[in-house]
Amino acid sequence: MFAFKILAILGLTTIVQAIRPPQYNTAITAADLIRIAPDTESCTGTTYADECRTASAAAPAIAISFTNFAISSFGAQAALVAIMLFESGDFKYNKNHFPAPGRPGQGTRNMQSAGFNGKYAEYLSIICTNCGITPADVEKAKGEGPAAVLELVSSDQWSFGSAAWFLRTQCDAAIEDGLAAGTEAGFKSYIEDCVGTTLTDDRIAGWQKVMALKQCQFNSSPTAIMGISRDSRHKRSASGAKRAYYRKKRAFEKGRQPANTRIGAKRVHLVRTRGGNRKFRALRLDSGNFSWGSEGIARKVRVIAVAFHPSNNELVRTNTLTKSAVVQVDAAPFRQWYEAHYGAALGRRRQQKAEEEVKKSKSVESKQKERHTAQGKVESALERQFEAGRLYAVVASRPGQSGRVDGYILEGEELAFYQRAIRK
């Protein structure tokens, strides 16, 4: 269930969508931030007034960053808000000033080092069409020094978005899984294993204040919760009535969350939908049914890795399974069928030891020989994959909807097309 969309707000041409189903329906607000850190209400008396931002300025930028980088779970959002408040002194600083004169190039609201700010700027220059940061700007800033690179990402949009970017691109998927659980152990793993610093009592106290917002959903107004909002005319009206024709629903306004299906031991959640219907949201899958079109067969095979994705390379890095993803699957089941059907070896030229020849009747040998002569030819590109033990295949099902990862083996011109894309 992946709805890849262009964010008109920021002009992001690609967006990371590997996230969990949302737990909350409204975005973080200024009231939330003030409840956590009262000093964010005002910038009066601050030393660096040009860097200070109030909760009113910070909340919209943080909410947008959660959408842009697909930070959906409350636990992950809470960790990012906590680290930004801690590192920036309740949003009073956007650059490192201590100990004086500070570290040149270190900054943004989560106080990234100069090296990560360089990576952040490069990332934005590549995926964002109208962010005002181009590859040429990044190269020029690098030539001028770390401080110039920091300036590129110091606007509110990018400064408050750096923590979400760091979690999404620099941390392992297991880190975000731990944060989503909302445990102190998960937060500790994030701080020590990903951020690379020590978890102090002050950090824990700040994180606990943000986590307390989760309780406010039962005791206070809906503004005290975080998540991703959607349009006001989504699908049916509040009473269940159908929308008028001129208020037709639009797919890009659904606010629908991707399933974040990764490769791993099978784990599928049952989701109840409107009308008592059900769908199966796969969180982890490691095998599926794939067909070999030219031979007219299908086998259940192990999914090894994601090799290419037409929408986003980040989904390749995280091995996220979606419809249209190009994956590598185990070739053994198909090889076994081919050799039993045609009586000829396939993709075994690299093996040193020849297998013992199985005795067959003359009629079986004759049938296999006829089959092999008529239609047993395998294209060279596919044969090389059999030798390697892995075949390229395309996922045709929607794991987030059906709970399955099914597809077909790539052949012919389609295989050549994707091989060129993978080489790039």
Coordinates of C-alpha atoms in Angstrom, one line a residue:
M1 CA 0.0 0.0 0.0
F2 CA 2.4 2.6 -1.2
A3 CA 1.1 6.0 -2.3
F4 CA 4.1 7.8 -3.7
K5 CA 3.3 11.4 -3.9
I6 CA 5.0 14.7 -4.7
L7 CA 4.9 17.2 -1.9
A8 CA 3.8 20.5 -3.4
I9 CA 4.9 22.3 -0.3
L10 CA 8.5 21.6 -0.8
G11 CA 8.8 20.2 -4.3
L12 CA 10.3 16.9 -3.3
T13 CA 10.3 14.8 -6.5
T14 CA 10.9 11.6 -4.5
I15 CA 9.9 10.9 -0.9
V16 CA 10.8 8.1 1.4
Q17 CA 7.6 6.1 2.1
A18 CA 8.8 3.2 4.2
I19 CA 6.8 3.9 7.4
R20 CA 4.4 2.3 9.8
P21 CA 0.6 2.7 9.9
P22 CA -0.2 6.0 11.8
Q23 CA -1.3 6.0 15.4
Y24 CA -2.5 9.6 15.5
N25 CA -4.5 11.9 13.2
T26 CA -3.2 15.4 13.9
A27 CA 0.1 17.2 13.6
I28 CA 2.2 18.4 16.5
T29 CA 1.2 22.0 17.5
A30 CA 2.8 24.9 19.2
A31 CA 0.8 24.1 22.3
D32 CA 2.4 20.7 22.5
L33 CA 5.9 22.2 22.3
I34 CA 5.1 24.8 25.0
R35 CA 3.7 22.1 27.2
I36 CA 7.0 20.1 26.9
A37 CA 9.3 23.1 27.0
P38 CA 7.7 26.4 28.3
D39 CA 10.8 28.4 27.2
T40 CA 9.8 27.9 23.6
E41 CA 6.9 30.3 24.0
S42 CA 9.1 33.3 23.6
C43 CA 12.6 34.3 22.4
T44 CA 12.9 37.3 24.8
G45 CA 16.4 37.7 26.3
T46 CA 18.1 35.2 24.1
T47 CA 21.8 35.6 23.3
Y48 CA 21.5 34.7 19.6
A49 CA 18.1 36.2 18.7
D50 CA 18.6 35.5 14.9
E51 CA 18.8 31.8 15.6
C52 CA 16.0 31.5 18.2
R53 CA 12.6 30.2 17.1
T54 CA 9.4 30.0 19.1
A55 CA 7.1 27.0 19.3
S56 CA 4.8 28.8 16.8
A57 CA 7.5 28.8 14.2
A58 CA 8.9 25.4 15.0
A59 CA 5.7 23.3 15.1
P60 CA 4.7 23.7 11.4
A61 CA 8.3 23.0 10.2
I62 CA 8.6 19.9 12.4
A63 CA 5.2 18.6 11.3
I64 CA 6.2 19.0 7.6
S65 CA 9.5 17.1 8.3
F66 CA 7.6 14.2 9.7
T67 CA 5.5 14.0 6.5
N68 CA 8.4 14.5 4.2
F69 CA 10.6 11.8 5.7
A70 CA 7.7 9.5 6.6
I71 CA 8.1 9.5 10.4
S72 CA 4.8 8.1 11.4
S73 CA 5.0 6.4 14.8
F74 CA 4.5 8.5 17.9
G75 CA 7.7 7.0 19.5
A76 CA 9.9 8.1 16.6
Q77 CA 8.4 11.5 16.5
A78 CA 8.8 11.9 20.2
A79 CA 12.5 11.0 20.0
L80 CA 13.1 13.5 17.3
V81 CA 11.4 16.3 19.1
A82 CA 13.3 15.5 22.3
I83 CA 16.7 15.5 20.6
M84 CA 16.0 18.8 18.8
L85 CA 14.9 20.5 22.1
F86 CA 17.9 19.2 23.9
E87 CA 20.6 20.0 21.3
S88 CA 19.2 23.4 20.4
G89 CA 18.5 24.6 23.9
D90 CA 14.7 24.7 23.4
F91 CA 15.2 26.1 19.9
K92 CA 17.5 28.9 21.0
Y93 CA 20.5 27.9 18.9
N94 CA 20.9 26.8 15.3
K95 CA 24.7 26.6 15.4
N96 CA 27.3 25.2 17.8
H97 CA 28.6 28.0 20.0
F98 CA 30.0 26.1 23.0
P99 CA 32.7 25.9 24.1
A100 CA 33.4 29.2 22.4
P101 CA 33.8 29.8 19.6
G102 CA 32.1 26.5 18.8
R103 CA 32.7 24.0 16.0
P104 CA 32.5 25.5 12.5
G105 CA 29.9 23.9 10.4
Q106 CA 28.1 22.1 13.2
G107 CA 24.4 23.0 13.5
T108 CA 20.7 22.7 12.6
R109 CA 18.2 21.9 15.3
N110 CA 19.7 18.5 16.1
M111 CA 23.3 19.9 16.0
Q112 CA 24.6 17.7 13.2
S113 CA 28.3 17.6 12.6
A114 CA 29.7 19.3 9.5
G115 CA 30.0 16.0 7.7
F116 CA 26.4 15.1 8.1
N117 CA 25.3 18.6 7.1
G118 CA 27.3 18.1 3.8
K119 CA 25.4 14.8 3.2
Y120 CA 22.1 16.5 4.1
A121 CA 22.7 19.3 1.6
E122 CA 23.7 16.8 -1.1
Y123 CA 20.5 14.8 -0.4
L124 CA 18.3 17.9 -0.8
S125 CA 20.1 19.1 -3.9
I126 CA 19.4 15.8 -5.6
I127 CA 15.8 15.0 -4.7
C128 CA 14.3 18.5 -4.4
T129 CA 13.4 20.5 -7.5
N130 CA 12.5 23.9 -5.9
C131 CA 14.2 23.9 -2.5
G132 CA 16.8 26.5 -3.6
I133 CA 19.7 24.1 -3.2
T134 CA 21.4 22.8 -6.3
P135 CA 24.4 20.5 -6.7
A136 CA 26.4 23.5 -7.9
D137 CA 25.5 25.4 -4.7
V138 CA 26.7 22.4 -2.6
E139 CA 30.0 22.2 -4.4
K140 CA 30.5 25.9 -4.1
A141 CA 29.7 25.8 -0.4
K142 CA 32.1 22.9 0.2
G143 CA 34.8 24.9 -1.4
E144 CA 34.2 27.8 0.9
G145 CA 34.1 25.7 4.1
P146 CA 31.8 24.0 6.6
A147 CA 30.2 27.2 7.7
A148 CA 29.0 27.8 4.1
V149 CA 27.5 24.3 3.9
L150 CA 25.6 24.9 7.2
E151 CA 24.1 28.1 5.8
L152 CA 22.5 26.0 3.0
V153 CA 20.5 24.0 5.4
S154 CA 19.9 26.6 8.1
S155 CA 16.5 27.8 7.0
D156 CA 13.6 26.7 9.2
Q157 CA 12.4 24.1 6.6
W158 CA 15.7 22.3 6.5
S159 CA 17.0 23.0 10.0
F160 CA 13.9 21.5 11.7
G161 CA 13.9 18.7 9.1
S162 CA 17.4 17.5 9.8
A163 CA 16.5 15.2 12.7
A164 CA 13.9 13.4 10.6
W165 CA 16.4 13.1 7.7
F166 CA 19.1 11.7 9.9
L167 CA 16.8 9.0 11.4
R168 CA 15.5 8.1 7.9
T169 CA 18.8 7.9 6.1
Q170 CA 21.6 7.4 8.6
C171 CA 20.0 5.0 11.1
D172 CA 19.2 1.3 10.6
A173 CA 15.6 0.3 10.3
A174 CA 15.9 -1.6 13.6
I175 CA 16.5 1.8 15.4
E176 CA 13.2 3.2 14.2
D177 CA 11.5 0.0 15.1
G178 CA 12.8 0.4 18.6
L179 CA 11.6 4.0 18.8
A180 CA 8.2 3.0 17.6
A181 CA 7.9 0.7 20.6
G182 CA 8.1 3.8 22.8
T183 CA 10.6 2.2 25.3
E184 CA 13.6 3.7 27.0
A185 CA 15.7 0.9 25.6
G186 CA 14.7 1.9 22.1
F187 CA 15.5 5.6 22.8
K188 CA 18.9 4.5 24.3
S189 CA 19.7 2.5 21.2
Y190 CA 18.9 5.6 19.0
I191 CA 21.1 7.9 21.0
E192 CA 24.0 5.6 21.5
D193 CA 24.0 3.4 18.4
C194 CA 22.8 5.9 15.8
V195 CA 23.5 9.4 17.1
G196 CA 26.7 8.2 18.7
T197 CA 26.6 10.0 22.0
T198 CA 25.9 9.1 25.7
L199 CA 22.4 8.8 27.1
T200 CA 22.3 11.2 30.1
D201 CA 19.6 11.8 32.7
D202 CA 18.8 15.1 31.0
R203 CA 18.1 13.5 27.7
I204 CA 15.9 10.8 29.3
A205 CA 13.9 13.5 31.2
G206 CA 13.3 15.5 28.0
W207 CA 12.2 12.4 26.1
Q208 CA 9.8 11.4 28.9
K209 CA 8.2 14.8 28.7
V210 CA 7.5 14.4 25.0
M211 CA 6.3 10.8 25.6
A212 CA 3.8 12.2 28.1
L213 CA 1.9 13.8 25.2
K214 CA 0.7 10.3 24.3
Q215 CA -1.4 10.3 27.5
C216 CA -3.0 13.7 26.6
Q217 CA -5.0 12.1 23.9
F218 CA -7.3 10.6 26.6
N219 CA -7.2 13.6 29.0
S220 CA -7.1 16.7 26.8
S221 CA -7.9 18.1 23.4
P222 CA -6.8 16.4 20.1
T223 CA -4.2 19.1 19.6
A224 CA -1.9 17.3 22.0
I225 CA -1.2 14.4 19.7
M226 CA 1.1 13.9 16.7
G227 CA 0.8 12.3 13.3
I228 CA 0.0 13.1 9.7
S229 CA -3.2 14.9 8.8
R230 CA -5.2 14.5 5.7
D231 CA -7.7 16.4 3.6
S232 CA -11.1 17.5 5.0
R233 CA -13.1 15.9 2.1
H234 CA -11.6 12.5 2.2
K235 CA -13.9 9.8 0.8
R236 CA -17.3 10.0 2.5
S237 CA -18.6 12.7 4.8
A238 CA -18.7 12.3 8.5
S239 CA -22.2 10.9 8.3
G240 CA -21.2 8.3 5.8
A241 CA -22.8 10.0 2.8
K242 CA -21.2 9.9 -0.6
R243 CA -19.5 13.0 -1.8
A244 CA -21.1 15.0 -4.6
Y245 CA -19.6 14.6 -8.0
Y246 CA -17.8 17.9 -8.0
R247 CA -16.2 16.9 -4.7
K248 CA -14.8 13.7 -5.9
K249 CA -12.1 12.1 -3.8
R250 CA -8.5 12.4 -4.9
A251 CA -5.9 9.8 -4.4
F252 CA -3.1 12.2 -3.5
E253 CA -5.3 13.6 -0.6
K254 CA -5.8 10.2 1.1
G255 CA -3.0 10.6 3.6
R256 CA -2.7 6.9 3.3
Q257 CA 0.3 5.3 5.1
P258 CA 2.5 2.8 3.4
A259 CA 3.0 -0.6 5.0
N260 CA 6.8 -0.5 5.3
T261 CA 7.0 -4.2 4.3
R262 CA 10.6 -5.4 4.7
I263 CA 12.3 -8.7 4.0
G264 CA 12.2 -10.9 7.1
A265 CA 10.4 -13.7 8.9
K266 CA 6.7 -13.6 7.9
R267 CA 4.6 -11.1 9.9
V268 CA 1.2 -10.0 8.6
H269 CA -1.3 -7.9 10.5
L270 CA -5.1 -8.2 9.9
V271 CA -6.7 -4.8 9.3
R272 CA -10.5 -4.3 9.5
T273 CA -11.8 -1.9 6.9
R274 CA -15.2 -0.3 6.0
G275 CA -18.1 -2.6 5.8
G276 CA -16.4 -5.3 7.8
N277 CA -14.0 -6.2 5.0
R278 CA -10.4 -7.1 5.8
K279 CA -7.0 -6.6 4.3
F280 CA -3.7 -8.1 5.2
R281 CA -0.9 -5.7 5.9
A282 CA 2.5 -7.4 5.6
L283 CA 5.2 -6.0 7.8
R284 CA 7.7 -8.7 7.0
L285 CA 7.8 -11.3 4.2
D286 CA 10.6 -13.6 3.1
S287 CA 9.0 -15.6 0.3
G288 CA 6.3 -15.5 -2.3
N289 CA 4.9 -17.1 -5.5
F290 CA 6.7 -16.0 -8.7
S291 CA 5.9 -17.2 -12.2
W292 CA 8.2 -17.9 -15.1
G293 CA 6.1 -16.6 -17.9
S294 CA 7.8 -18.2 -20.9
E295 CA 7.6 -21.7 -19.3
G296 CA 4.1 -21.2 -17.8
I297 CA 5.0 -22.3 -14.3
A298 CA 5.0 -20.7 -10.8
R299 CA 7.0 -21.6 -7.7
K300 CA 7.2 -20.4 -4.1
V301 CA 10.7 -19.0 -3.8
R302 CA 12.7 -17.1 -1.3
V303 CA 13.1 -13.3 -1.7
I304 CA 16.7 -12.4 -1.3
A305 CA 17.0 -8.6 -1.7
V306 CA 15.5 -5.5 -3.4
A307 CA 17.7 -4.7 -6.4
F308 CA 15.9 -1.7 -8.0
H309 CA 12.8 0.5 -7.4
P310 CA 11.3 2.8 -10.0
S311 CA 10.3 5.4 -7.4
N312 CA 13.0 5.7 -4.8
N313 CA 16.5 4.3 -4.2
E314 CA 15.9 4.6 -0.5
L315 CA 13.5 1.7 -0.7
V316 CA 16.4 -0.4 -2.2
R317 CA 18.7 0.5 0.7
T318 CA 16.1 -0.5 3.2
N319 CA 14.9 -3.6 1.3
T320 CA 11.3 -2.4 1.3
L321 CA 8.9 -4.5 -0.7
T322 CA 6.3 -2.7 -2.8
K323 CA 4.4 -3.3 -6.0
S324 CA 6.7 -2.8 -9.0
A325 CA 9.9 -3.3 -7.0
V326 CA 12.6 -5.4 -8.7
V327 CA 13.8 -8.1 -6.4
Q328 CA 16.3 -11.0 -6.5
V329 CA 14.8 -14.4 -5.8
D330 CA 16.3 -17.8 -5.3
A331 CA 16.8 -19.6 -8.6
A332 CA 16.9 -23.2 -7.2
P333 CA 13.2 -24.1 -7.5
F334 CA 13.0 -23.0 -11.1
R335 CA 16.3 -24.8 -11.9
Q336 CA 15.0 -28.0 -10.4
W337 CA 11.8 -27.8 -12.4
Y338 CA 13.7 -27.1 -15.6
E339 CA 16.1 -30.0 -15.2
A340 CA 13.2 -32.4 -14.4
H341 CA 11.1 -31.2 -17.3
Y342 CA 13.8 -31.0 -20.0
G343 CA 16.4 -33.4 -18.7
A344 CA 19.2 -30.9 -19.2
A345 CA 21.4 -28.9 -16.8
L346 CA 20.8 -25.2 -16.4
G347 CA 23.2 -22.8 -14.9
R348 CA 25.6 -25.4 -13.5
R349 CA 28.7 -24.7 -15.6
R350 CA 30.4 -23.1 -12.6
Q351 CA 29.9 -26.1 -10.4
Q352 CA 33.0 -28.3 -10.1
K353 CA 31.4 -31.6 -9.1
A354 CA 29.0 -33.2 -11.6
E355 CA 25.9 -34.7 -10.0
E356 CA 25.4 -38.4 -10.4
E357 CA 23.3 -39.2 -13.5
V358 CA 19.8 -40.4 -12.7
K359 CA 18.7 -43.5 -14.7
K360 CA 15.7 -42.9 -16.9
S361 CA 13.7 -45.0 -19.3
K362 CA 14.2 -44.4 -23.0
S363 CA 10.6 -43.0 -23.4
V364 CA 11.3 -40.4 -20.7
E365 CA 14.6 -39.4 -22.3
S366 CA 12.9 -39.2 -25.7
K367 CA 10.1 -36.9 -24.3
Q368 CA 12.6 -34.7 -22.6
K369 CA 14.8 -34.4 -25.7
E370 CA 11.8 -33.4 -27.8
R371 CA 10.8 -30.8 -25.2
H372 CA 14.3 -29.4 -25.0
T373 CA 14.6 -29.2 -28.8
A374 CA 11.2 -27.5 -29.2
Q375 CA 11.2 -24.9 -26.4
G376 CA 14.1 -25.6 -24.0
K377 CA 16.3 -22.7 -25.1
V378 CA 16.9 -20.2 -22.3
E379 CA 18.2 -16.7 -23.1
S380 CA 21.8 -16.1 -22.2
A381 CA 21.0 -13.2 -19.8
L382 CA 18.7 -15.5 -17.8
E383 CA 21.1 -18.4 -17.9
R384 CA 23.8 -16.2 -16.3
Q385 CA 21.4 -15.5 -13.5
F386 CA 20.8 -19.2 -13.0
E387 CA 24.6 -19.7 -12.7
A388 CA 24.7 -17.0 -10.0
G389 CA 21.7 -18.6 -8.2
R390 CA 19.6 -15.5 -8.3
L391 CA 16.9 -14.3 -10.7
Y392 CA 15.5 -10.8 -11.2
A393 CA 11.8 -10.6 -10.7
V394 CA 9.1 -7.9 -10.4
V395 CA 6.6 -7.7 -7.5
A396 CA 3.1 -7.6 -8.9
S397 CA 1.1 -7.8 -5.7
R398 CA 0.6 -5.1 -3.1
P399 CA 2.1 -6.5 0.2
G400 CA 0.5 -3.8 2.3
Q401 CA -3.0 -4.8 1.0
S402 CA -2.8 -8.5 0.3
G403 CA -0.1 -9.7 2.7
R404 CA 1.7 -11.4 -0.1
V405 CA 4.7 -10.8 -2.3
D406 CA 4.0 -12.4 -5.6
G407 CA 5.3 -11.5 -9.1
Y408 CA 7.0 -12.8 -12.2
I409 CA 10.6 -13.5 -13.5
L410 CA 12.0 -10.8 -15.8
E411 CA 12.8 -11.9 -19.3
G412 CA 13.6 -10.5 -22.7
E413 CA 13.4 -6.7 -23.3
E414 CA 12.0 -6.0 -19.9
L415 CA 15.0 -7.8 -18.2
A416 CA 17.4 -5.8 -20.4
F417 CA 15.7 -2.6 -19.5
Y418 CA 16.0 -3.2 -15.7
Q419 CA 19.5 -4.4 -16.0
R420 CA 20.5 -1.1 -17.6
A421 CA 18.6 0.7 -14.9
I422 CA 20.4 -1.3 -12.1
R423 CA 23.8 -0.6 -13.7
K424 CA 23.2 3.1 -13.5

